[in-house]
CSV table of C-alpha atoms in Angstrom, one decimal:
chain,number,residue,atom,x,y,z
Q,1049,MET,CA,122.0,88.6,100.9
Q,1050,THR,CA,122.9,90.5,97.7
Q,1051,SER,CA,120.9,91.7,94.7
Q,1052,ARG,CA,121.7,90.7,91.2
Q,1053,ARG,CA,122.9,94.3,90.9
Q,1054,SER,CA,125.3,95.0,93.7
Q,1055,ARG,CA,123.8,96.9,96.6
Q,1056,PRO,CA,125.7,99.3,98.9
Q,1057,ALA,CA,126.8,97.4,102.1
Q,1058,GLY,CA,124.4,97.8,105.0
Q,1059,ARG,CA,121.4,99.1,103.0
Q,1060,ILE,CA,118.1,97.4,103.8
Q,1061,PRO,CA,116.8,95.4,100.9
Q,1062,GLU,CA,113.6,96.7,99.4
Q,1063,ILE,CA,110.8,94.8,97.8
Q,1064,LEU,CA,108.5,96.3,95.1
Q,1065,LEU,CA,105.3,94.3,95.6
Q,1066,LEU,CA,102.9,94.7,92.6
Q,1067,ARG,CA,99.2,93.8,92.9
Q,1068,SER,CA,96.3,94.8,90.7
Q,1069,ILE,CA,94.0,95.3,93.8
Q,1070,PRO,CA,94.6,97.1,97.1
Q,1071,LEU,CA,96.4,95.0,99.7
Q,1072,GLN,CA,93.6,95.6,102.2
Q,1073,ARG,CA,91.4,93.5,99.9
Q,1074,ASP,CA,94.0,90.8,99.5
Q,1075,SER,CA,95.0,89.1,102.7
Q,1076,ARG,CA,97.5,86.8,100.9
Q,1077,SER,CA,99.5,89.7,99.5
Q,1078,SER,CA,99.2,91.8,102.7
Q,1079,LYS,CA,100.5,88.8,104.7
Q,1080,MET,CA,103.5,88.4,102.3
Q,1081,ALA,CA,104.3,92.1,102.8
Q,1082,ALA,CA,104.2,91.5,106.6
Q,1083,ALA,CA,106.5,88.4,106.2
Q,1084,TYR,CA,109.1,90.5,104.4
Q,1085,THR,CA,108.9,93.3,106.9
Q,1086,SER,CA,109.2,91.0,109.9
Q,1087,ARG,CA,112.5,89.8,108.4
Q,1088,GLY,CA,113.9,93.3,108.1
Q,1089,TRP,CA,113.0,94.1,104.5
Q,1090,ARG,CA,111.4,97.3,103.4
Q,1091,VAL,CA,108.3,96.8,101.3
Q,1092,THR,CA,106.7,99.3,98.8
Q,1093,PRO,CA,103.4,98.1,97.4
Q,1094,LEU,CA,102.6,99.2,93.9
Q,1095,ILE,CA,98.9,98.7,93.5
Q,1096,TRP,CA,95.8,99.6,91.5
Q,1097,SER,CA,93.1,101.0,93.7
Q,1098,ARG,CA,90.4,100.7,90.9
Q,1099,GLY,CA,89.4,104.2,91.9
Q,1100,GLU,CA,88.5,103.2,95.4
Q,1101,ALA,CA,89.4,105.2,98.5
Q,1102,GLY,CA,91.4,103.6,101.3
Q,1103,GLU,CA,94.5,103.6,103.4
Q,1104,ASN,CA,97.4,102.4,101.3
Q,1105,ASN,CA,100.2,102.6,103.8
Q,1106,GLY,CA,102.8,104.4,101.7
Q,1107,ALA,CA,102.0,102.5,98.5
Q,1108,ILE,CA,102.5,103.8,95.0
Q,1109,VAL,CA,98.9,103.9,93.8
Q,1110,CYS,CA,97.3,103.8,90.3
Q,1111,THR,CA,93.9,105.4,90.7
Q,1112,ALA,CA,92.4,104.6,87.3
Q,1113,LYS,CA,88.8,103.5,87.7
Q,1114,GLY,CA,88.1,100.0,86.7
Q,1115,GLY,CA,85.9,97.1,87.9
Q,1116,TYR,CA,86.7,93.5,88.8
Q,1117,GLY,CA,86.4,90.8,86.2
Q,1118,ASN,CA,84.2,91.4,83.2
Q,1119,ARG,CA,87.2,90.5,81.0
Q,1120,PHE,CA,87.4,93.1,78.3
Q,1121,LYS,CA,85.0,95.8,79.6
Q,1122,GLY,CA,87.7,97.4,81.7
Q,1123,LEU,CA,90.4,97.1,79.0
Q,1124,ALA,CA,91.1,100.9,78.9
Q,1125,ALA,CA,91.6,101.1,82.6
Q,1126,ARG,CA,93.7,98.0,82.6
Q,1127,LEU,CA,96.0,99.5,79.9
Q,1128,ARG,CA,96.4,102.6,82.1
Q,1129,TRP,CA,97.4,100.4,85.0
Q,1130,MET,CA,100.0,98.6,82.9
Q,1131,ALA,CA,101.4,101.9,81.7
Q,1132,PHE,CA,101.5,103.1,85.3
Q,1133,MET,CA,103.4,100.0,86.4
Q,1134,ALA,CA,106.0,100.5,83.7
Q,1135,ARG,CA,106.5,104.2,84.5
Q,1136,GLN,CA,106.8,103.6,88.2
Q,1137,MET,CA,109.2,100.7,87.9
Q,1138,MET,CA,111.5,102.7,85.8
Q,1139,ARG,CA,111.2,105.8,87.9
Q,1140,HIS,CA,112.1,104.0,91.1
Q,1141,ARG,CA,114.5,101.5,89.6
Q,1142,HIS,CA,117.4,102.4,91.9
Q,1143,ARG,CA,115.2,102.1,95.0
Q,1144,TYR,CA,114.2,98.4,95.0
Q,1145,ASP,CA,116.1,95.1,94.8
Q,1146,VAL,CA,113.3,92.5,94.4
Q,1147,VAL,CA,110.2,92.6,92.2
Q,1148,HIS,CA,107.3,90.5,93.8
Q,1149,ALA,CA,104.7,90.3,91.1
Q,1150,VAL,CA,101.3,88.8,92.0
Q,1151,ASP,CA,99.3,87.1,89.2
Q,1152,LEU,CA,99.8,87.3,85.5
Q,1153,ASP,CA,97.9,90.6,85.0
Q,1154,THR,CA,100.7,92.2,87.0
Q,1155,ALA,CA,103.6,90.0,85.9
Q,1156,ILE,CA,103.1,90.5,82.2
Q,1157,VAL,CA,104.6,94.0,82.7
Q,1158,ALA,CA,106.5,93.6,85.9
Q,1159,VAL,CA,108.6,90.5,85.1
Q,1160,PRO,CA,110.0,91.7,81.7
Q,1161,ILE,CA,110.9,95.1,83.1
Q,1162,GLY,CA,112.3,93.6,86.3
Q,1163,LEU,CA,114.5,91.2,84.3
Q,1164,LEU,CA,115.6,94.1,82.1
Q,1165,LEU,CA,116.6,96.0,85.2
Q,1166,ARG,CA,118.4,92.9,86.6
Q,1167,LYS,CA,116.2,92.7,89.6
Q,1168,THR,CA,115.5,89.5,91.6
Q,1169,ILE,CA,112.0,88.2,90.5
Q,1170,VAL,CA,109.4,86.6,92.8
Q,1171,TYR,CA,106.4,85.5,90.8
Q,1172,ASP,CA,103.3,84.8,93.0
Q,1173,ALA,CA,101.0,82.7,90.8
Q,1174,PHE,CA,97.2,82.6,91.6
Q,1175,ASP,CA,95.0,80.9,89.0
Q,1176,SER,CA,96.3,80.1,85.6
Q,1177,ILE,CA,94.6,82.6,83.3
Q,1178,GLY,CA,95.2,80.4,80.3
Q,1179,ALA,CA,93.5,77.5,82.0
Q,1180,ILE,CA,90.5,79.7,82.9
Q,1181,LEU,CA,90.1,80.9,79.4
Q,1182,GLY,CA,90.1,77.3,78.1
Q,1183,GLY,CA,91.4,76.5,74.6
Q,1184,GLY,CA,92.3,78.7,71.8
Q,1185,ARG,CA,95.3,80.7,70.6
Q,1186,ILE,CA,95.1,83.4,73.3
Q,1187,ALA,CA,95.0,80.8,76.1
Q,1188,ALA,CA,97.9,78.9,74.6
Q,1189,TRP,CA,100.0,82.1,74.3
Q,1190,LEU,CA,99.2,83.1,77.9
Q,1191,ILE,CA,100.1,79.7,79.2
Q,1192,ALA,CA,103.5,79.9,77.4
Q,1193,VAL,CA,104.1,83.4,78.7
Q,1194,GLU,CA,103.3,82.3,82.3
Q,1195,ARG,CA,105.6,79.3,82.1
Q,1196,ALA,CA,108.4,81.5,80.9
Q,1197,PHE,CA,107.9,83.8,83.8
Q,1198,ILE,CA,108.0,80.9,86.2
Q,1199,ARG,CA,111.3,79.7,84.7
Q,1200,ALA,CA,112.7,83.2,84.8
Q,1201,SER,CA,111.8,83.8,88.5
Q,1202,ALA,CA,114.2,83.4,91.4
Q,1203,VAL,CA,111.3,81.9,93.2
Q,1204,ALA,CA,107.8,81.1,91.9
Q,1205,ILE,CA,105.1,80.8,94.6
Q,1206,PHE,CA,102.0,78.6,94.3
Q,1207,PRO,CA,99.2,78.3,96.8
Q,1208,ASP,CA,98.9,74.5,96.6
Q,1209,PRO,CA,100.9,71.6,95.0
Q,1210,ILE,CA,97.9,70.8,92.7
Q,1211,ARG,CA,98.4,74.1,90.9
Q,1212,LEU,CA,101.6,72.7,89.4
Q,1213,GLU,CA,99.3,70.2,87.6
Q,1214,GLN,CA,97.1,73.1,86.5
Q,1215,TYR,CA,100.1,75.0,85.1
Q,1216,GLY,CA,101.4,71.9,83.4
Q,1217,ILE,CA,104.8,72.1,85.1
Q,1218,THR,CA,106.8,69.7,87.2
Q,1219,ALA,CA,108.4,70.6,90.5
Q,1220,ARG,CA,111.4,72.8,89.9
Q,1221,GLY,CA,114.2,74.1,92.2
Q,1222,ASN,CA,112.7,77.6,92.1
Q,1223,VAL,CA,109.1,76.5,93.0
Q,1224,THR,CA,107.7,76.8,96.5
Q,1225,ILE,CA,104.3,76.4,98.1
Q,1226,ILE,CA,102.7,79.0,100.4
Q,1227,SER,CA,99.2,78.0,101.3
Q,1228,ASN,CA,96.3,80.4,101.9
Q,1229,VAL,CA,96.4,79.7,105.6
Q,1230,PRO,CA,95.0,82.6,107.7
Q,1231,ASP,CA,96.7,84.0,110.7
Q,1232,GLU,CA,95.6,82.5,114.0
Q,1233,VAL,CA,92.6,84.4,115.5
Q,1234,ALA,CA,92.5,85.0,119.2
Q,1235,GLY,CA,89.5,83.5,121.1
Q,1236,VAL,CA,88.5,81.1,118.4
Q,1237,GLU,CA,88.4,78.1,120.7
Q,1238,ALA,CA,85.9,79.9,123.0
Q,1239,ALA,CA,83.5,80.2,120.1
Q,1240,ILE,CA,83.4,76.4,119.6
Q,1241,GLY,CA,80.7,74.7,121.5
Q,1242,ASP,CA,79.5,77.8,123.4
Q,1243,GLU,CA,75.8,77.3,122.5
Q,1244,PRO,CA,74.0,74.4,124.2
Q,1245,PRO,CA,72.2,72.5,121.5
Q,1246,ALA,CA,69.1,71.7,123.6
Q,1247,THR,CA,68.2,75.4,123.8
Q,1248,VAL,CA,68.6,76.2,120.1
Q,1249,SER,CA,65.6,76.2,117.8
Q,1250,ARG,CA,66.6,78.8,115.2
Q,1251,PRO,CA,67.5,77.8,111.6
Q,1252,LEU,CA,71.0,76.6,110.7
Q,1253,ARG,CA,73.0,79.7,109.8
Q,1254,CYS,CA,74.9,79.2,106.6
Q,1255,VAL,CA,77.5,81.9,105.9
Q,1256,TYR,CA,79.3,82.8,102.7
Q,1257,VAL,CA,81.8,85.7,102.5
Q,1258,GLY,CA,83.7,86.3,99.2
Q,1259,THR,CA,83.5,87.2,95.6
Q,1260,LEU,CA,79.9,87.2,94.4
Q,1261,GLU,CA,80.2,85.4,91.1
Q,1262,ALA,CA,77.1,84.8,89.1
Q,1263,GLN,CA,78.0,81.2,88.1
Q,1264,HIS,CA,80.1,78.2,89.2
Q,1265,ARG,CA,80.2,79.0,92.9
Q,1266,GLY,CA,76.9,77.7,94.1
Q,1267,LEU,CA,75.7,81.2,94.9
Q,1268,GLU,CA,73.1,80.8,92.2
Q,1269,TYR,CA,71.5,78.1,94.5
Q,1270,MET,CA,71.1,80.2,97.6
Q,1271,ALA,CA,67.7,81.7,96.9
Q,1272,ALA,CA,66.3,78.4,95.8
Q,1273,ILE,CA,67.7,76.7,99.0
Q,1274,CYS,CA,66.1,79.4,101.2
Q,1275,ARG,CA,62.8,79.0,99.5
Q,1276,ALA,CA,62.9,75.2,99.7
Q,1277,LEU,CA,63.9,75.2,103.4
Q,1278,PRO,CA,62.4,78.4,105.0
Q,1279,GLU,CA,62.3,77.0,108.5
Q,1280,LYS,CA,65.5,75.0,108.3
Q,1281,VAL,CA,68.2,77.3,107.1
Q,1282,GLU,CA,69.2,80.9,106.8
Q,1283,PHE,CA,71.9,82.3,104.5
Q,1284,VAL,CA,74.0,85.3,105.5
Q,1285,VAL,CA,76.2,86.6,102.6
Q,1286,GLY,CA,78.9,89.2,102.5
Q,1287,GLY,CA,81.1,90.4,99.7
Q,1288,THR,CA,81.0,92.2,96.3
Q,1289,GLY,CA,80.7,91.1,92.7
Q,1290,GLN,CA,78.5,90.4,89.8
Q,1291,ILE,CA,75.3,89.3,91.7
Q,1292,GLU,CA,75.4,92.1,94.3
Q,1293,PRO,CA,72.3,93.9,92.8
Q,1294,LEU,CA,70.4,90.5,92.8
Q,1295,LEU,CA,71.3,89.8,96.4
Q,1296,LYS,CA,70.2,93.3,97.5
Q,1297,ALA,CA,66.8,92.5,95.9
Q,1298,GLN,CA,66.6,89.0,97.4
Q,1299,ASN,CA,67.5,90.5,100.8
Q,1300,ASP,CA,64.1,92.3,100.7
Q,1301,GLU,CA,62.2,89.4,99.1
Q,1302,ILE,CA,63.4,86.3,101.0
Q,1303,ALA,CA,63.1,86.3,104.8
Q,1304,ASN,CA,65.9,83.8,105.4
Q,1305,LEU,CA,68.4,85.3,103.1
Q,1306,ARG,CA,70.4,88.3,104.3
Q,1307,TYR,CA,73.0,90.2,102.4
Q,1308,VAL,CA,75.4,92.3,104.5
Q,1309,GLY,CA,77.5,93.9,101.8
Q,1310,ARG,CA,81.3,94.3,101.7
Q,1311,LEU,CA,83.2,93.3,104.8
Q,1312,GLY,CA,86.8,93.8,105.9
Q,1313,TYR,CA,88.7,90.6,106.8
Q,1314,ASP,CA,88.2,90.9,110.6
Q,1315,ASP,CA,84.5,91.5,110.2
Q,1316,ALA,CA,84.3,88.6,107.7
Q,1317,LEU,CA,85.9,86.3,110.3
Q,1318,ASP,CA,83.5,87.6,113.0
Q,1319,LEU,CA,80.6,86.8,110.7
Q,1320,MET,CA,81.9,83.3,109.9
Q,1321,ARG,CA,82.3,82.7,113.6
Q,1322,SER,CA,78.6,83.3,114.1
Q,1323,ALA,CA,77.8,80.5,111.6
Q,1324,ASP,CA,76.7,77.0,112.2
Q,1325,ILE,CA,78.2,76.1,108.9
Q,1326,LEU,CA,80.2,77.8,106.1
Q,1327,TYR,CA,79.3,77.6,102.5
Q,1328,GLY,CA,82.0,77.3,99.8
Q,1329,PRO,CA,81.3,75.3,96.6
Q,1330,TYR,CA,83.6,75.4,93.6
Q,1331,LEU,CA,81.3,73.8,91.0
Q,1332,LEU,CA,83.0,71.7,88.3
Q,1333,SER,CA,81.1,73.6,85.6
Q,1334,ALA,CA,84.2,75.8,85.7
Q,1335,PRO,CA,87.1,73.4,84.8
Q,1336,ALA,CA,89.6,75.5,86.7
Q,1337,HIS,CA,87.9,74.6,90.0
Q,1338,ARG,CA,89.4,71.1,89.8
Q,1339,TYR,CA,92.5,73.0,91.1
Q,1340,ALA,CA,90.8,75.2,93.7
Q,1341,SER,CA,92.8,76.0,96.8
Q,1342,PRO,CA,90.5,78.5,98.6
Q,1343,ASN,CA,91.0,80.4,101.8
Q,1344,LYS,CA,87.8,78.9,103.0
Q,1345,LEU,CA,89.4,75.5,103.4
Q,1346,TYR,CA,91.8,76.8,106.0
Q,1347,GLU,CA,89.4,79.3,107.6
Q,1348,HIS,CA,86.9,76.6,108.4
Q,1349,LEU,CA,89.6,74.6,110.2
Q,1350,MET,CA,90.9,77.5,112.1
Q,1351,LEU,CA,87.4,78.7,113.1
Q,1352,GLY,CA,86.2,75.3,114.0
Q,1353,LYS,CA,83.2,75.6,111.7
Q,1354,PRO,CA,82.2,72.9,109.2
Q,1355,LEU,CA,82.3,73.6,105.5
Q,1356,ILE,CA,79.9,72.6,102.8
Q,1357,THR,CA,81.5,72.2,99.4
Q,1358,ASN,CA,81.2,69.9,96.4
Q,1359,THR,CA,83.0,66.7,95.5
Q,1360,GLY,CA,85.7,66.6,92.8
Q,1361,ILE,CA,87.8,69.5,94.1
Q,1362,PRO,CA,91.0,69.4,96.3
Q,1363,PRO,CA,89.3,70.8,99.5
Q,1364,ALA,CA,86.8,67.9,99.3
Q,1365,ARG,CA,89.7,65.4,100.0
Q,1366,VAL,CA,90.7,67.3,103.1
Q,1367,ILE,CA,87.1,67.5,104.4
Q,1368,LYS,CA,86.5,63.8,103.7
Q,1369,GLU,CA,89.7,62.7,105.5
Q,1370,ALA,CA,89.2,65.1,108.5
Q,1371,ARG,CA,85.4,64.7,108.6
Q,1372,SER,CA,85.3,68.4,109.0
Q,1373,GLY,CA,82.4,69.3,106.8
Q,1374,PHE,CA,79.8,68.0,104.3
Q,1375,LEU,CA,79.9,67.3,100.6
Q,1376,PHE,CA,77.3,67.4,97.9
Q,1377,ASP,CA,77.5,66.5,94.2
Q,1378,GLY,CA,77.3,70.0,92.8
Q,1379,SER,CA,73.6,70.0,92.0
Q,1380,LEU,CA,70.8,72.0,93.6
Q,1381,ASP,CA,68.8,68.9,94.5
Q,1382,SER,CA,71.9,67.5,96.3
Q,1383,ILE,CA,72.5,70.6,98.4
Q,1384,VAL,CA,68.9,70.9,99.4
Q,1385,ALA,CA,68.8,67.2,100.4
Q,1386,LEU,CA,72.0,67.6,102.4
Q,1387,LEU,CA,70.7,70.7,104.3
Q,1388,ARG,CA,67.3,69.2,104.9
Q,1389,ASP,CA,68.8,66.3,106.8
Q,1390,LEU,CA,71.6,68.2,108.6
Q,1391,ASP,CA,71.2,69.1,112.2
Q,1392,ARG,CA,73.1,71.4,114.6
Q,1393,ASP,CA,74.7,68.6,116.6
Q,1394,ALA,CA,76.3,67.2,113.4
Q,1395,CYS,CA,77.6,70.6,112.6
Q,1396,ARG,CA,79.1,71.1,116.0
Q,1397,GLU,CA,80.9,67.7,116.0
Q,1398,ALA,CA,82.3,68.4,112.5
Q,1399,GLY,CA,83.4,71.8,113.7
Q,1400,LYS,CA,85.3,70.2,116.6
Q,1401,ARG,CA,87.1,67.9,114.2
Q,1402,ALA,CA,87.9,70.8,112.0
Q,1403,ARG,CA,89.6,72.6,114.8
Q,1404,ALA,CA,91.5,69.5,115.9
Q,1405,CYS,CA,92.8,69.2,112.3
Q,1406,TRP,CA,93.9,72.8,112.5
Q,1407,ASP,CA,95.7,72.3,115.9
Q,1408,GLY,CA,97.3,69.1,114.7
Q,1409,PHE,CA,98.8,70.3,111.4
Q,1410,TYR,CA,97.6,73.5,109.7
Q,1411,SER,CA,98.2,76.0,112.5
Q,1412,THR,CA,102.0,75.9,111.8
Q,1413,LEU,CA,101.9,75.1,108.0
Q,1414,ARG,CA,102.3,78.7,106.8
Q,1415,ALA,CA,105.3,79.4,109.1
Q,1416,ARG,CA,107.0,76.2,107.8
Q,1417,GLU,CA,106.3,77.2,104.2
Q,1418,LEU,CA,107.5,80.8,104.7
Q,1419,GLN,CA,110.8,79.5,106.1
Q,1420,ALA,CA,111.3,77.3,103.1
Q,1421,PHE,CA,110.5,80.3,100.8
Q,1422,PHE,CA,113.0,82.6,102.4
Q,1423,GLU,CA,115.7,80.0,102.4
Q,1424,LYS,CA,115.1,79.5,98.7
Q,1425,LEU,CA,115.0,83.2,98.0
Q,1426,TYR,CA,118.2,83.9,99.8
Q,1427,ALA,CA,120.0,81.0,98.1
Q,1428,ARG,CA,118.9,81.9,94.6
Q,1429,ASP,CA,119.4,85.7,95.1
Q,1430,ALA,CA,123.0,85.1,96.2
Q,1431,HIS,CA,124.0,83.7,92.8
């Protein structure tokens, strides 16, 4: 394989992987780093720690303090991050061959500089920021910029084919899909069916782990569900985000709602394994959710745990076909009615079907997609 700018014979190719959060908080990017490394490439992450402490494994780290989300509130910190990226890319320009930019907030600096330096570009697209913002001139401009980055990339990665529809592009020679499939977890099968239903009288345990958004994720329903069904369900919630203070207060006020704070990925999987059912709505009050491709879809299959989500989103189609979970219409009344009528045996049977779906197809999906990605990268990088 050769870089666009000739590389000395025998030198190991190096990837500069840019992400605006630490890799330990982003399993998708950390697994991409591992995929490169396993194929003999050297990876240097260039990340924004947001001022948080943590092991960064040789990364180049911007330590500017800044929160997640909140659009314009962290603008000063975001500008410092963008300037930091530019300086470090120029400073280390002779060291790396490939720029792997994750999401538009990184690519908006990394792709133009990478092209200027004649580096091979991999653009890893998450959600379309223009689509999230909706209409307007800024959204239209961002959409145009992102489409230009996709065209200019040696390879553009999407987490699901439906995202091509969201971005308004057709399949191209440089586009590849790498799904948000988790790595296989040892001992998962032993956790399936290990609790005799006849001896169980406790409430159904519903688990959510992820970003704690204030709206559009069904998290705003949890307190009402717990109050409506105090003997039937308990919610256990992990993660950080906008409603963290509210959840801390509800943890003290509502007996069947427990907030456990931020969790590492292994601890999050352990918590999900303890569930009777996983909770993961993507309400259509956010138009971008029509293109949702969440980790939770694959995690519920791997863990053999049923998933509750709403109709009208891509995961609902998989769940309906596999009968691996339960769907509601996105309203509070609908989810309360669903949980009121749900029993543990139905959860266990749906969980078994979820695991069978994983074993039959999804357990090898990521390996197949990675193989296709690297074949495409090698082919395009050689020209």
